[in-house]
């Protein structure tokens, strides 16, 4: 059985030495390589190879990924993807928001107005490393926001910055007829207008409790945790009649692990070590639109 793979190497600057090392590793593992395309958008470079492997898909993924793993450096990476994912079938891209779609952690921006940013940032980091239960951590962090005036939400929304390449990635997927959703452990009061601006198909986040004038310091309803993120991925794929093999999930923290594992391709974006280790591919440069090359979009 011949299995086909798409191999994407990417970095701010790809060196000939790195590409040769990748090709040698793939060949040594039994891959038959054909170079497809080279990309340089002025911010980063990517090179795509088609690779055939004499074996089933799962054994090919394991063998080829293991072969290139020692070659990968901190800033230059290589992703090995089933070729079908980059084919013409309709796809679903689902992303985390804080530190993935956007550069900041919204809870920290809010906490700064309460004079609690350092305290909240420490809790956020621990939760993203998987050292604290996410729901318990979220309730503790949101508690620091009690009595903040509602006008703070508008200030924080104005301070949010999209990750470099995020708008390009979303636009590329939507223009090609694919589906884009985001799911966040953050807050709908910030995400709703952002999702509308990006013309996202789906989005889901926590709801901050409010009175007429201030935040209550509580989260209304169920917390959007790692299980809820996976459930959103599955529900949106089902609603759009998209096979799970045609889904791509992108995130950076421990609460993204379930959706990364469930997706056809799980991508760690400038992620915590445990997330990079578990993901199918890891992007360690600050450009989110690297992901479009994985899916051939």
Short mmCIF file of N, CA and C in Angstrom, two decimals, residues 5 19 86 118 123 130 133 138-139 144 155 178 184 186 192 195 197 203 222 225 232 234 280 295:
data_model
loop_
_atom_site.label_atom_id
_atom_site.label_comp_id
_atom_site.label_asym_id
_atom_site.label_seq_id
_atom_site.Cartn_x
_atom_site.Cartn_y
_atom_site.Cartn_z
N UNK A 5 1.94 11.74 1.54
CA UNK A 5 2.01 12.75 2.59
C UNK A 5 2.43 14.10 2.00
N UNK A 19 16.99 21.89 4.79
CA UNK A 19 16.16 21.18 3.83
C UNK A 19 16.81 19.88 3.38
N UNK A 86 -4.77 18.18 2.39
CA UNK A 86 -4.51 19.32 1.51
C UNK A 86 -5.24 19.21 0.18
N UNK A 118 -0.32 40.79 37.51
CA UNK A 118 0.74 39.82 37.82
C UNK A 118 0.17 38.58 38.48
N UNK A 123 -1.46 32.70 37.46
CA UNK A 123 -2.48 31.65 37.44
C UNK A 123 -2.74 31.16 36.01
N UNK A 130 -1.01 23.17 32.42
CA UNK A 130 -1.73 22.01 32.92
C UNK A 130 -1.51 21.72 34.38
N UNK A 133 -6.33 23.05 37.55
CA UNK A 133 -7.59 22.80 36.88
C UNK A 133 -8.05 24.09 36.22
N UNK A 138 -9.98 29.60 36.31
CA UNK A 138 -10.75 30.67 35.68
C UNK A 138 -11.63 31.38 36.69
N UNK A 139 -12.32 30.62 37.52
CA UNK A 139 -13.18 31.24 38.53
C UNK A 139 -12.36 32.14 39.46
N UNK A 144 -11.17 38.27 40.55
CA UNK A 144 -10.40 39.50 40.77
C UNK A 144 -11.00 40.68 40.01
N UNK A 155 -12.42 49.19 26.58
CA UNK A 155 -11.00 49.52 26.56
C UNK A 155 -10.16 48.29 26.20
N UNK A 178 -14.00 27.12 2.88
CA UNK A 178 -13.89 26.30 4.09
C UNK A 178 -14.59 27.00 5.27
N UNK A 184 -12.97 29.61 22.90
CA UNK A 184 -12.09 30.34 23.81
C UNK A 184 -12.45 30.12 25.26
N UNK A 186 -11.67 32.40 27.07
CA UNK A 186 -11.86 33.81 27.37
C UNK A 186 -13.34 34.17 27.39
N UNK A 192 -17.15 38.31 20.67
CA UNK A 192 -18.27 38.52 19.73
C UNK A 192 -17.96 39.57 18.66
N UNK A 195 -15.13 38.27 16.32
CA UNK A 195 -15.59 37.22 15.41
C UNK A 195 -16.40 37.82 14.26
N UNK A 197 -16.04 40.85 13.02
CA UNK A 197 -15.10 41.55 12.15
C UNK A 197 -14.39 40.58 11.20
N UNK A 203 -18.24 30.61 16.77
CA UNK A 203 -17.40 30.98 17.90
C UNK A 203 -18.12 30.68 19.20
N UNK A 222 -21.78 27.24 32.08
CA UNK A 222 -20.68 26.28 32.10
C UNK A 222 -19.40 26.91 31.55
N UNK A 225 -14.02 24.71 28.82
CA UNK A 225 -12.76 24.07 29.18
C UNK A 225 -12.31 23.17 28.04
N UNK A 232 -17.03 21.40 20.80
CA UNK A 232 -17.32 22.40 19.77
C UNK A 232 -16.78 21.96 18.42
N UNK A 234 -16.27 18.91 17.33
CA UNK A 234 -17.07 17.81 16.80
C UNK A 234 -18.45 18.30 16.35
N UNK A 280 0.48 17.28 16.49
CA UNK A 280 0.99 16.69 15.24
C UNK A 280 2.05 17.57 14.61
N UNK A 295 -2.57 22.87 5.05
CA UNK A 295 -3.83 22.42 4.45
C UNK A 295 -3.92 22.70 2.97
#
